[in-house]
PDB file of N, CA and C in Angstrom:
ATOM      1  N   UNK A  22    -145.073 -20.796   2.621  1.00 55.00           N
ATOM      2  CA  UNK A  22    -146.468 -20.438   2.984  1.00 55.00           C
ATOM      3  C   UNK A  22    -147.112 -21.615   3.689  1.00 55.00           C
ATOM      4  N   UNK A  23    -147.895 -21.403   4.748  1.00 67.00           N
ATOM      5  CA  UNK A  23    -148.556 -22.436   5.370  1.00 67.00           C
ATOM      6  C   UNK A  23    -150.105 -22.403   5.154  1.00 67.00           C
ATOM      7  N   UNK A  24    -150.623 -23.416   5.093  1.00 78.00           N
ATOM      8  CA  UNK A  24    -152.062 -23.522   4.937  1.00 78.00           C
ATOM      9  C   UNK A  24    -152.721 -23.962   6.088  1.00 78.00           C
ATOM     10  N   UNK A  25    -153.586 -23.299   6.745  1.00 87.00           N
ATOM     11  CA  UNK A  25    -154.450 -23.642   7.849  1.00 87.00           C
ATOM     12  C   UNK A  25    -155.770 -24.005   7.434  1.00 87.00           C
ATOM     13  N   UNK A  26    -156.339 -25.172   7.891  1.00 91.00           N
ATOM     14  CA  UNK A  26    -157.635 -25.440   7.568  1.00 91.00           C
ATOM     15  C   UNK A  26    -158.511 -25.370   8.695  1.00 91.00           C
ATOM     16  N   UNK A  27    -159.709 -24.730   8.626  1.00 94.00           N
ATOM     17  CA  UNK A  27    -160.727 -24.450   9.748  1.00 94.00           C
ATOM     18  C   UNK A  27    -161.204 -25.791  10.207  1.00 94.00           C
ATOM     19  N   UNK A  28    -161.228 -25.951  11.619  1.00 95.00           N
ATOM     20  CA  UNK A  28    -161.761 -27.059  12.180  1.00 95.00           C
ATOM     21  C   UNK A  28    -162.384 -26.628  13.517  1.00 95.00           C
ATOM     22  N   UNK A  29    -163.598 -27.361  13.928  1.00 98.00           N
ATOM     23  CA  UNK A  29    -164.193 -26.977  15.193  1.00 98.00           C
ATOM     24  C   UNK A  29    -163.837 -27.969  16.308  1.00 98.00           C
ATOM     25  N   UNK A  30    -163.455 -27.650  17.407  1.00 98.00           N
ATOM     26  CA  UNK A  30    -163.211 -28.535  18.502  1.00 98.00           C
ATOM     27  C   UNK A  30    -164.326 -29.178  19.032  1.00 98.00           C
ATOM     28  N   UNK A  31    -164.448 -30.467  19.018  1.00 98.00           N
ATOM     29  CA  UNK A  31    -165.572 -31.076  19.471  1.00 98.00           C
ATOM     30  C   UNK A  31    -165.496 -32.012  20.520  1.00 98.00           C
ATOM     31  N   UNK A  32    -164.113 -32.301  21.083  1.00 98.00           N
ATOM     32  CA  UNK A  32    -163.842 -33.199  22.088  1.00 98.00           C
ATOM     33  C   UNK A  32    -162.538 -32.923  22.709  1.00 98.00           C
ATOM     34  N   UNK A  33    -162.208 -32.963  23.989  1.00 98.00           N
ATOM     35  CA  UNK A  33    -160.865 -33.026  24.577  1.00 98.00           C
ATOM     36  C   UNK A  33    -160.724 -34.586  24.895  1.00 98.00           C
ATOM     37  N   UNK A  34    -159.624 -34.908  24.319  1.00 98.00           N
ATOM     38  CA  UNK A  34    -159.270 -36.428  24.357  1.00 98.00           C
ATOM     39  C   UNK A  34    -158.258 -36.727  25.313  1.00 98.00           C
ATOM     40  N   UNK A  35    -157.159 -35.785  25.595  1.00 98.00           N
ATOM     41  CA  UNK A  35    -156.078 -35.939  26.503  1.00 98.00           C
ATOM     42  C   UNK A  35    -155.738 -34.548  27.066  1.00 98.00           C
ATOM     43  N   UNK A  36    -156.366 -34.179  28.109  1.00 97.00           N
ATOM     44  CA  UNK A  36    -156.125 -32.867  28.634  1.00 97.00           C
ATOM     45  C   UNK A  36    -154.606 -32.734  29.101  1.00 97.00           C
ATOM     46  N   UNK A  37    -154.040 -33.595  29.857  1.00 97.00           N
ATOM     47  CA  UNK A  37    -152.715 -33.426  30.186  1.00 97.00           C
ATOM     48  C   UNK A  37    -151.632 -33.189  28.898  1.00 97.00           C
ATOM     49  N   UNK A  38    -152.044 -33.872  27.851  1.00 98.00           N
ATOM     50  CA  UNK A  38    -151.205 -33.747  26.522  1.00 98.00           C
ATOM     51  C   UNK A  38    -151.770 -32.549  25.643  1.00 98.00           C
ATOM     52  N   UNK A  39    -152.775 -31.904  26.119  1.00 98.00           N
ATOM     53  CA  UNK A  39    -153.493 -30.852  25.292  1.00 98.00           C
ATOM     54  C   UNK A  39    -153.934 -31.292  23.994  1.00 98.00           C
ATOM     55  N   UNK A  40    -154.538 -32.539  23.924  1.00 98.00           N
ATOM     56  CA  UNK A  40    -155.088 -33.053  22.669  1.00 98.00           C
ATOM     57  C   UNK A  40    -156.584 -33.042  22.639  1.00 98.00           C
ATOM     58  N   UNK A  41    -157.043 -32.874  21.392  1.00 98.00           N
ATOM     59  CA  UNK A  41    -158.589 -32.776  21.193  1.00 98.00           C
ATOM     60  C   UNK A  41    -158.843 -33.374  19.816  1.00 98.00           C
ATOM     61  N   UNK A  42    -160.212 -33.435  19.615  1.00 97.00           N
ATOM     62  CA  UNK A  42    -160.793 -33.798  18.270  1.00 97.00           C
ATOM     63  C   UNK A  42    -161.372 -32.697  17.731  1.00 97.00           C
ATOM     64  N   UNK A  43    -160.896 -32.389  16.422  1.00 96.00           N
ATOM     65  CA  UNK A  43    -161.574 -31.321  15.628  1.00 96.00           C
ATOM     66  C   UNK A  43    -162.279 -31.919  14.385  1.00 96.00           C
ATOM     67  N   UNK A  44    -163.274 -31.363  14.110  1.00 95.00           N
ATOM     68  CA  UNK A  44    -164.076 -31.673  12.951  1.00 95.00           C
ATOM     69  C   UNK A  44    -163.824 -30.726  11.829  1.00 95.00           C
ATOM     70  N   UNK A  45    -163.432 -31.249  10.739  1.00 89.00           N
ATOM     71  CA  UNK A  45    -163.103 -30.482   9.440  1.00 89.00           C
ATOM     72  C   UNK A  45    -163.969 -31.031   8.400  1.00 89.00           C
ATOM     73  N   UNK A  46    -164.988 -30.337   8.021  1.00 84.00           N
ATOM     74  CA  UNK A  46    -165.909 -30.656   6.914  1.00 84.00           C
ATOM     75  C   UNK A  46    -166.351 -32.159   7.044  1.00 84.00           C
ATOM     76  N   UNK A  47    -166.791 -32.519   8.367  1.00 88.00           N
ATOM     77  CA  UNK A  47    -167.410 -33.790   8.582  1.00 88.00           C
ATOM     78  C   UNK A  47    -166.371 -34.854   9.003  1.00 88.00           C
ATOM     79  N   UNK A  48    -165.134 -34.552   8.706  1.00 91.00           N
ATOM     80  CA  UNK A  48    -164.001 -35.450   9.142  1.00 91.00           C
ATOM     81  C   UNK A  48    -163.498 -35.107  10.556  1.00 91.00           C
ATOM     82  N   UNK A  49    -163.339 -36.076  11.379  1.00 95.00           N
ATOM     83  CA  UNK A  49    -162.729 -35.861  12.688  1.00 95.00           C
ATOM     84  C   UNK A  49    -161.356 -36.392  12.799  1.00 95.00           C
ATOM     85  N   UNK A  50    -160.472 -35.498  13.395  1.00 93.00           N
ATOM     86  CA  UNK A  50    -159.130 -36.052  13.618  1.00 93.00           C
ATOM     87  C   UNK A  50    -158.606 -35.402  14.985  1.00 93.00           C
ATOM     88  N   UNK A  51    -157.569 -35.999  15.460  1.00 96.00           N
ATOM     89  CA  UNK A  51    -157.035 -35.702  16.625  1.00 96.00           C
ATOM     90  C   UNK A  51    -156.027 -34.431  16.321  1.00 96.00           C
ATOM     91  N   UNK A  52    -156.052 -33.308  17.211  1.00 96.00           N
ATOM     92  CA  UNK A  52    -155.042 -32.216  17.012  1.00 96.00           C
ATOM     93  C   UNK A  52    -154.516 -31.887  18.400  1.00 96.00           C
ATOM     94  N   UNK A  53    -153.385 -31.256  18.271  1.00 98.00           N
ATOM     95  CA  UNK A  53    -152.808 -30.581  19.595  1.00 98.00           C
ATOM     96  C   UNK A  53    -153.421 -29.268  19.784  1.00 98.00           C
ATOM     97  N   UNK A  54    -153.797 -28.874  20.936  1.00 98.00           N
ATOM     98  CA  UNK A  54    -154.241 -27.589  21.326  1.00 98.00           C
ATOM     99  C   UNK A  54    -153.117 -26.758  21.976  1.00 98.00           C
ATOM    100  N   UNK A  55    -151.967 -27.309  22.131  1.00 98.00           N
ATOM    101  CA  UNK A  55    -150.811 -26.553  22.780  1.00 98.00           C
ATOM    102  C   UNK A  55    -150.649 -25.116  22.258  1.00 98.00           C
ATOM    103  N   UNK A  56    -150.564 -24.995  20.910  1.00 98.00           N
ATOM    104  CA  UNK A  56    -150.408 -23.578  20.544  1.00 98.00           C
ATOM    105  C   UNK A  56    -151.376 -22.467  20.975  1.00 98.00           C
ATOM    106  N   UNK A  57    -152.695 -23.008  21.199  1.00 97.00           N
ATOM    107  CA  UNK A  57    -153.789 -22.054  21.504  1.00 97.00           C
ATOM    108  C   UNK A  57    -154.346 -22.342  22.999  1.00 97.00           C
ATOM    109  N   UNK A  58    -153.593 -23.076  23.844  1.00 97.00           N
ATOM    110  CA  UNK A  58    -153.967 -23.383  25.239  1.00 97.00           C
ATOM    111  C   UNK A  58    -153.693 -22.329  26.131  1.00 97.00           C
ATOM    112  N   UNK A  59    -154.430 -21.204  25.902  1.00 96.00           N
ATOM    113  CA  UNK A  59    -154.146 -20.010  26.770  1.00 96.00           C
ATOM    114  C   UNK A  59    -155.345 -19.790  27.861  1.00 96.00           C
ATOM    115  N   UNK A  60    -156.227 -20.816  27.828  1.00 96.00           N
ATOM    116  CA  UNK A  60    -157.335 -20.727  28.932  1.00 96.00           C
ATOM    117  C   UNK A  60    -157.598 -22.368  29.163  1.00 96.00           C
ATOM    118  N   UNK A  61    -158.549 -22.636  30.053  1.00 96.00           N
ATOM    119  CA  UNK A  61    -158.935 -24.033  30.294  1.00 96.00           C
ATOM    120  C   UNK A  61    -159.278 -24.755  28.821  1.00 96.00           C
ATOM    121  N   UNK A  62    -158.896 -25.885  28.638  1.00 97.00           N
ATOM    122  CA  UNK A  62    -159.212 -26.549  27.360  1.00 97.00           C
ATOM    123  C   UNK A  62    -160.759 -26.665  27.202  1.00 97.00           C
ATOM    124  N   UNK A  63    -161.389 -26.850  28.232  1.00 96.00           N
ATOM    125  CA  UNK A  63    -163.000 -27.037  28.110  1.00 96.00           C
ATOM    126  C   UNK A  63    -163.573 -25.802  27.519  1.00 96.00           C
ATOM    127  N   UNK A  64    -162.860 -24.590  27.700  1.00 97.00           N
ATOM    128  CA  UNK A  64    -163.480 -23.477  27.154  1.00 97.00           C
ATOM    129  C   UNK A  64    -163.163 -23.470  25.625  1.00 97.00           C
ATOM    130  N   UNK A  65    -162.351 -24.295  25.170  1.00 98.00           N
ATOM    131  CA  UNK A  65    -162.080 -24.317  23.492  1.00 98.00           C
ATOM    132  C   UNK A  65    -163.155 -25.229  22.882  1.00 98.00           C
ATOM    133  N   UNK A  66    -163.866 -25.959  23.640  1.00 98.00           N
ATOM    134  CA  UNK A  66    -164.925 -26.764  23.042  1.00 98.00           C
ATOM    135  C   UNK A  66    -165.976 -25.895  22.205  1.00 98.00           C
ATOM    136  N   UNK A  67    -166.222 -26.332  20.974  1.00 98.00           N
ATOM    137  CA  UNK A  67    -167.102 -25.410  20.159  1.00 98.00           C
ATOM    138  C   UNK A  67    -166.362 -24.473  19.295  1.00 98.00           C
ATOM    139  N   UNK A  68    -165.197 -24.078  19.682  1.00 98.00           N
ATOM    140  CA  UNK A  68    -164.343 -23.082  19.039  1.00 98.00           C
ATOM    141  C   UNK A  68    -163.835 -23.521  17.705  1.00 98.00           C
ATOM    142  N   UNK A  69    -163.720 -22.583  16.759  1.00 98.00           N
ATOM    143  CA  UNK A  69    -163.052 -22.924  15.445  1.00 98.00           C
ATOM    144  C   UNK A  69    -161.571 -22.529  15.510  1.00 98.00           C
ATOM    145  N   UNK A  70    -160.736 -23.246  14.957  1.00 97.00           N
ATOM    146  CA  UNK A  70    -159.369 -23.107  14.978  1.00 97.00           C
ATOM    147  C   UNK A  70    -158.795 -23.371  13.517  1.00 97.00           C
ATOM    148  N   UNK A  71    -157.604 -22.673  13.243  1.00 95.00           N
ATOM    149  CA  UNK A  71    -156.916 -23.145  12.151  1.00 95.00           C
ATOM    150  C   UNK A  71    -156.001 -24.192  12.313  1.00 95.00           C
ATOM    151  N   UNK A  72    -156.057 -25.316  11.684  1.00 94.00           N
ATOM    152  CA  UNK A  72    -155.281 -26.538  11.829  1.00 94.00           C
ATOM    153  C   UNK A  72    -154.133 -26.574  10.794  1.00 94.00           C
ATOM    154  N   UNK A  73    -152.930 -26.712  11.140  1.00 93.00           N
ATOM    155  CA  UNK A  73    -151.815 -27.014  10.362  1.00 93.00           C
ATOM    156  C   UNK A  73    -150.882 -28.225  10.837  1.00 93.00           C
ATOM    157  N   UNK A  74    -150.760 -29.175  10.075  1.00 92.00           N
ATOM    158  CA  UNK A  74    -150.041 -30.378  10.374  1.00 92.00           C
ATOM    159  C   UNK A  74    -150.364 -30.858  11.865  1.00 92.00           C
ATOM    160  N   UNK A  75    -151.592 -30.974  12.100  1.00 94.00           N
ATOM    161  CA  UNK A  75    -151.941 -31.492  13.374  1.00 94.00           C
ATOM    162  C   UNK A  75    -151.947 -30.674  14.593  1.00 94.00           C
ATOM    163  N   UNK A  76    -151.801 -29.442  14.365  1.00 96.00           N
ATOM    164  CA  UNK A  76    -151.745 -28.494  15.504  1.00 96.00           C
ATOM    165  C   UNK A  76    -152.749 -27.230  15.230  1.00 96.00           C
ATOM    166  N   UNK A  77    -153.535 -26.984  16.281  1.00 97.00           N
ATOM    167  CA  UNK A  77    -154.409 -25.808  16.137  1.00 97.00           C
ATOM    168  C   UNK A  77    -153.567 -24.506  16.359  1.00 97.00           C
ATOM    169  N   UNK A  78    -153.424 -23.837  15.320  1.00 96.00           N
ATOM    170  CA  UNK A  78    -152.465 -22.549  15.331  1.00 96.00           C
ATOM    171  C   UNK A  78    -152.978 -21.379  15.889  1.00 96.00           C
ATOM    172  N   UNK A  79    -154.307 -21.248  15.455  1.00 96.00           N
ATOM    173  CA  UNK A  79    -155.175 -20.104  16.029  1.00 96.00           C
ATOM    174  C   UNK A  79    -156.492 -20.158  16.146  1.00 96.00           C
ATOM    175  N   UNK A  80    -157.103 -19.535  17.095  1.00 97.00           N
ATOM    176  CA  UNK A  80    -158.652 -19.522  17.358  1.00 97.00           C
ATOM    177  C   UNK A  80    -159.144 -18.518  16.343  1.00 97.00           C
ATOM    178  N   UNK A  81    -160.168 -18.851  15.630  1.00 97.00           N
ATOM    179  CA  UNK A  81    -160.904 -17.910  14.631  1.00 97.00           C
ATOM    180  C   UNK A  81    -162.433 -17.956  14.943  1.00 97.00           C
ATOM    181  N   UNK A  82    -163.085 -16.950  14.296  1.00 96.00           N
ATOM    182  CA  UNK A  82    -164.508 -16.868  14.670  1.00 96.00           C
ATOM    183  C   UNK A  82    -165.256 -17.857  13.521  1.00 96.00           C
ATOM    184  N   UNK A  83    -166.446 -18.108  13.592  1.00 96.00           N
ATOM    185  CA  UNK A  83    -167.186 -18.804  12.770  1.00 96.00           C
ATOM    186  C   UNK A  83    -167.261 -18.316  11.379  1.00 96.00           C
ATOM    187  N   UNK A  84    -167.365 -17.003  11.242  1.00 96.00           N
ATOM    188  CA  UNK A  84    -167.566 -16.386   9.969  1.00 96.00           C
ATOM    189  C   UNK A  84    -166.186 -16.502   9.160  1.00 96.00           C
ATOM    190  N   UNK A  85    -165.146 -16.316   9.878  1.00 95.00           N
ATOM    191  CA  UNK A  85    -163.805 -16.444   9.169  1.00 95.00           C
ATOM    192  C   UNK A  85    -163.626 -17.936   8.727  1.00 95.00           C
ATOM    193  N   UNK A  86    -164.073 -18.862   9.634  1.00 95.00           N
ATOM    194  CA  UNK A  86    -163.945 -20.322   9.344  1.00 95.00           C
ATOM    195  C   UNK A  86    -164.738 -20.599   7.916  1.00 95.00           C
ATOM    196  N   UNK A  87    -166.017 -20.161   7.886  1.00 94.00           N
ATOM    197  CA  UNK A  87    -166.901 -20.318   6.839  1.00 94.00           C
ATOM    198  C   UNK A  87    -166.314 -19.737   5.496  1.00 94.00           C
ATOM    199  N   UNK A  88    -165.758 -18.510   5.704  1.00 94.00           N
ATOM    200  CA  UNK A  88    -165.142 -17.981   4.415  1.00 94.00           C
ATOM    201  C   UNK A  88    -163.817 -18.649   3.928  1.00 94.00           C
ATOM    202  N   UNK A  89    -163.099 -19.133   4.910  1.00 90.00           N
ATOM    203  CA  UNK A  89    -161.892 -19.921   4.505  1.00 90.00           C
ATOM    204  C   UNK A  89    -162.298 -21.180   3.881  1.00 90.00           C
ATOM    205  N   UNK A  90    -163.318 -21.839   4.514  1.00 89.00           N
ATOM    206  CA  UNK A  90    -163.717 -23.122   3.778  1.00 89.00           C
ATOM    207  C   UNK A  90    -164.249 -22.849   2.419  1.00 89.00           C
ATOM    208  N   UNK A  91    -165.000 -21.851   2.170  1.00 91.00           N
ATOM    209  CA  UNK A  91    -165.413 -21.486   0.857  1.00 91.00           C
ATOM    210  C   UNK A  91    -164.233 -21.262  -0.149  1.00 91.00           C
ATOM    211  N   UNK A  92    -163.331 -20.532   0.401  1.00 90.00           N
ATOM    212  CA  UNK A  92    -162.128 -20.255  -0.497  1.00 90.00           C
ATOM    213  C   UNK A  92    -161.395 -21.462  -0.952  1.00 90.00           C
ATOM    214  N   UNK A  93    -161.188 -22.379   0.287  1.00 86.00           N
ATOM    215  CA  UNK A  93    -160.465 -23.637  -0.045  1.00 86.00           C
ATOM    216  C   UNK A  93    -161.126 -24.490  -1.051  1.00 86.00           C
ATOM    217  N   UNK A  94    -162.511 -24.453  -0.940  1.00 86.00           N
ATOM    218  CA  UNK A  94    -163.331 -25.243  -1.864  1.00 86.00           C
ATOM    219  C   UNK A  94    -163.102 -24.737  -3.270  1.00 86.00           C
ATOM    220  N   UNK A  95    -163.216 -23.405  -3.449  1.00 87.00           N
ATOM    221  CA  UNK A  95    -163.029 -22.778  -4.664  1.00 87.00           C
ATOM    222  C   UNK A  95    -161.669 -22.973  -5.255  1.00 87.00           C
ATOM    223  N   UNK A  96    -160.646 -22.924  -4.414  1.00 85.00           N
ATOM    224  CA  UNK A  96    -159.214 -23.231  -4.965  1.00 85.00           C
ATOM    225  C   UNK A  96    -159.191 -24.743  -5.465  1.00 85.00           C
ATOM    226  N   UNK A  97    -159.760 -25.632  -4.749  1.00 84.00           N
ATOM    227  CA  UNK A  97    -159.831 -27.069  -5.147  1.00 84.00           C
ATOM    228  C   UNK A  97    -160.434 -26.985  -6.680  1.00 84.00           C
ATOM    229  N   UNK A  98    -161.447 -26.465  -6.922  1.00 76.00           N
ATOM    230  CA  UNK A  98    -162.148 -26.397  -8.202  1.00 76.00           C
ATOM    231  C   UNK A  98    -161.259 -25.857  -9.265  1.00 76.00           C
ATOM    232  N   UNK A  99    -160.612 -24.650  -8.833  1.00 76.00           N
ATOM    233  CA  UNK A  99    -159.689 -24.054  -9.803  1.00 76.00           C
ATOM    234  C   UNK A  99    -158.502 -25.005 -10.139  1.00 76.00           C
ATOM    235  N   UNK A 100    -157.995 -25.685  -9.123  1.00 75.00           N
ATOM    236  CA  UNK A 100    -156.925 -26.643  -9.388  1.00 75.00           C
ATOM    237  C   UNK A 100    -157.369 -27.772 -10.352  1.00 75.00           C
ATOM    238  N   UNK A 101    -158.588 -28.240 -10.146  1.00 78.00           N
ATOM    239  CA  UNK A 101    -158.970 -29.284 -10.911  1.00 78.00           C
ATOM    240  C   UNK A 101    -159.150 -28.797 -12.473  1.00 78.00           C
ATOM    241  N   UNK A 102    -159.551 -27.624 -12.636  1.00 77.00           N
ATOM    242  CA  UNK A 102    -159.771 -26.997 -14.044  1.00 77.00           C
ATOM    243  C   UNK A 102    -158.434 -26.799 -14.524  1.00 77.00           C
ATOM    244  N   UNK A 103    -157.462 -26.328 -13.828  1.00 72.00           N
ATOM    245  CA  UNK A 103    -156.049 -26.087 -14.269  1.00 72.00           C
ATOM    246  C   UNK A 103    -155.460 -27.453 -14.654  1.00 72.00           C
ATOM    247  N   UNK A 104    -155.658 -28.492 -13.900  1.00 78.00           N
ATOM    248  CA  UNK A 104    -155.075 -29.749 -14.330  1.00 78.00           C
ATOM    249  C   UNK A 104    -155.710 -30.412 -15.520  1.00 78.00           C
ATOM    250  N   UNK A 105    -157.111 -30.073 -15.692  1.00 77.00           N
ATOM    251  CA  UNK A 105    -157.727 -30.628 -16.982  1.00 77.00           C
ATOM    252  C   UNK A 105    -157.099 -29.888 -18.103  1.00 77.00           C
ATOM    253  N   UNK A 106    -157.004 -28.702 -18.048  1.00 73.00           N
ATOM    254  CA  UNK A 106    -156.499 -27.702 -19.122  1.00 73.00           C
ATOM    255  C   UNK A 106    -154.971 -28.284 -19.467  1.00 73.00           C
ATOM    256  N   UNK A 107    -154.106 -28.485 -18.458  1.00 78.00           N
ATOM    257  CA  UNK A 107    -152.726 -28.954 -18.697  1.00 78.00           C
ATOM    258  C   UNK A 107    -152.869 -30.426 -19.410  1.00 78.00           C
ATOM    259  N   UNK A 108    -153.719 -31.220 -18.869  1.00 78.00           N
ATOM    260  CA  UNK A 108    -153.792 -32.536 -19.526  1.00 78.00           C
ATOM    261  C   UNK A 108    -154.186 -32.484 -21.087  1.00 78.00           C
ATOM    262  N   UNK A 109    -155.059 -31.487 -21.259  1.00 74.00           N
ATOM    263  CA  UNK A 109    -155.554 -31.396 -22.709  1.00 74.00           C
ATOM    264  C   UNK A 109    -154.408 -30.837 -23.529  1.00 74.00           C
ATOM    265  N   UNK A 110    -153.617 -29.923 -22.960  1.00 72.00           N
ATOM    266  CA  UNK A 110    -152.503 -29.427 -23.730  1.00 72.00           C
ATOM    267  C   UNK A 110    -151.399 -30.460 -23.968  1.00 72.00           C
ATOM    268  N   UNK A 111    -151.062 -31.331 -23.022  1.00 77.00           N
ATOM    269  CA  UNK A 111    -150.241 -32.387 -23.297  1.00 77.00           C
ATOM    270  C   UNK A 111    -150.653 -33.387 -24.313  1.00 77.00           C
ATOM    271  N   UNK A 112    -151.933 -33.630 -24.309  1.00 75.00           N
ATOM    272  CA  UNK A 112    -152.407 -34.582 -25.253  1.00 75.00           C
ATOM    273  C   UNK A 112    -152.255 -33.943 -26.721  1.00 75.00           C
ATOM    274  N   UNK A 113    -152.609 -32.641 -26.763  1.00 70.00           N
ATOM    275  CA  UNK A 113    -152.401 -31.998 -28.123  1.00 70.00           C
ATOM    276  C   UNK A 113    -151.071 -31.995 -28.643  1.00 70.00           C
ATOM    277  N   UNK A 114    -150.132 -31.747 -27.631  1.00 72.00           N
ATOM    278  CA  UNK A 114    -148.675 -31.471 -28.172  1.00 72.00           C
ATOM    279  C   UNK A 114    -147.952 -32.717 -28.187  1.00 72.00           C
ATOM    280  N   UNK A 115    -148.503 -33.886 -27.792  1.00 66.00           N
ATOM    281  CA  UNK A 115    -147.755 -35.335 -27.813  1.00 66.00           C
ATOM    282  C   UNK A 115    -147.891 -35.830 -29.231  1.00 66.00           C
ATOM    283  N   UNK A 116    -146.749 -35.948 -29.872  1.00 60.00           N
ATOM    284  CA  UNK A 116    -146.795 -36.464 -31.337  1.00 60.00           C
ATOM    285  C   UNK A 116    -147.153 -38.094 -31.318  1.00 60.00           C
ATOM    286  N   UNK A 117    -146.768 -38.598 -30.176  1.00 62.00           N
ATOM    287  CA  UNK A 117    -146.966 -40.079 -30.094  1.00 62.00           C
ATOM    288  C   UNK A 117    -148.307 -40.476 -30.114  1.00 62.00           C
ATOM    289  N   UNK A 118    -149.164 -39.574 -29.796  1.00 53.00           N
ATOM    290  CA  UNK A 118    -150.664 -39.838 -29.843  1.00 53.00           C
ATOM    291  C   UNK A 118    -151.233 -39.894 -31.267  1.00 53.00           C
ATOM    292  N   UNK A 119    -150.399 -39.551 -32.355  1.00 54.00           N
ATOM    293  CA  UNK A 119    -150.853 -39.325 -33.750  1.00 54.00           C
ATOM    294  C   UNK A 119    -150.259 -40.583 -34.425  1.00 54.00           C
ATOM    295  N   UNK A 120    -149.482 -41.482 -33.818  1.00 53.00           N
ATOM    296  CA  UNK A 120    -148.705 -42.634 -34.554  1.00 53.00           C
ATOM    297  C   UNK A 120    -149.559 -43.378 -35.345  1.00 53.00           C
ATOM    298  N   UNK A 121    -150.740 -43.880 -34.859  1.00 53.00           N
ATOM    299  CA  UNK A 121    -151.655 -44.701 -35.499  1.00 53.00           C
ATOM    300  C   UNK A 121    -152.425 -44.054 -36.654  1.00 53.00           C
ATOM    301  N   UNK A 122    -152.326 -42.826 -36.720  1.00 53.00           N
ATOM    302  CA  UNK A 122    -153.146 -42.055 -37.947  1.00 53.00           C
ATOM    303  C   UNK A 122    -152.512 -42.139 -39.208  1.00 53.00           C
ATOM    304  N   UNK A 123    -151.235 -42.297 -39.246  1.00 51.00           N
ATOM    305  CA  UNK A 123    -150.598 -42.200 -40.578  1.00 51.00           C
ATOM    306  C   UNK A 123    -150.768 -43.378 -41.430  1.00 51.00           C
ATOM    307  N   UNK A 124    -150.946 -43.177 -42.757  1.00 49.00           N
ATOM    308  CA  UNK A 124    -151.214 -44.301 -43.628  1.00 49.00           C
ATOM    309  C   UNK A 124    -150.177 -44.415 -44.620  1.00 49.00           C
TER     310      UNK A 124
END
């Protein structure tokens, strides 16, 4: 499974190489527009794209971008909760943590 992160194209940095800057949640990074370059690159300015390993894989609308960002945020919170639960279970099951309690 591939995970695409929504980003908005804010600048064309190297048109011959089809490179641009995308902003993802306030962070800017350079991405390749080659997979979505089906029109002049300047027409992609302001567009939302799904980014995977530095490539803009698909153009999406602003609503889909917003919904995806919310889902990714929620997944991150769920992952943190699962990790905290697992850490608690490991601490409870670890007999070495009780070594200093025996008299």
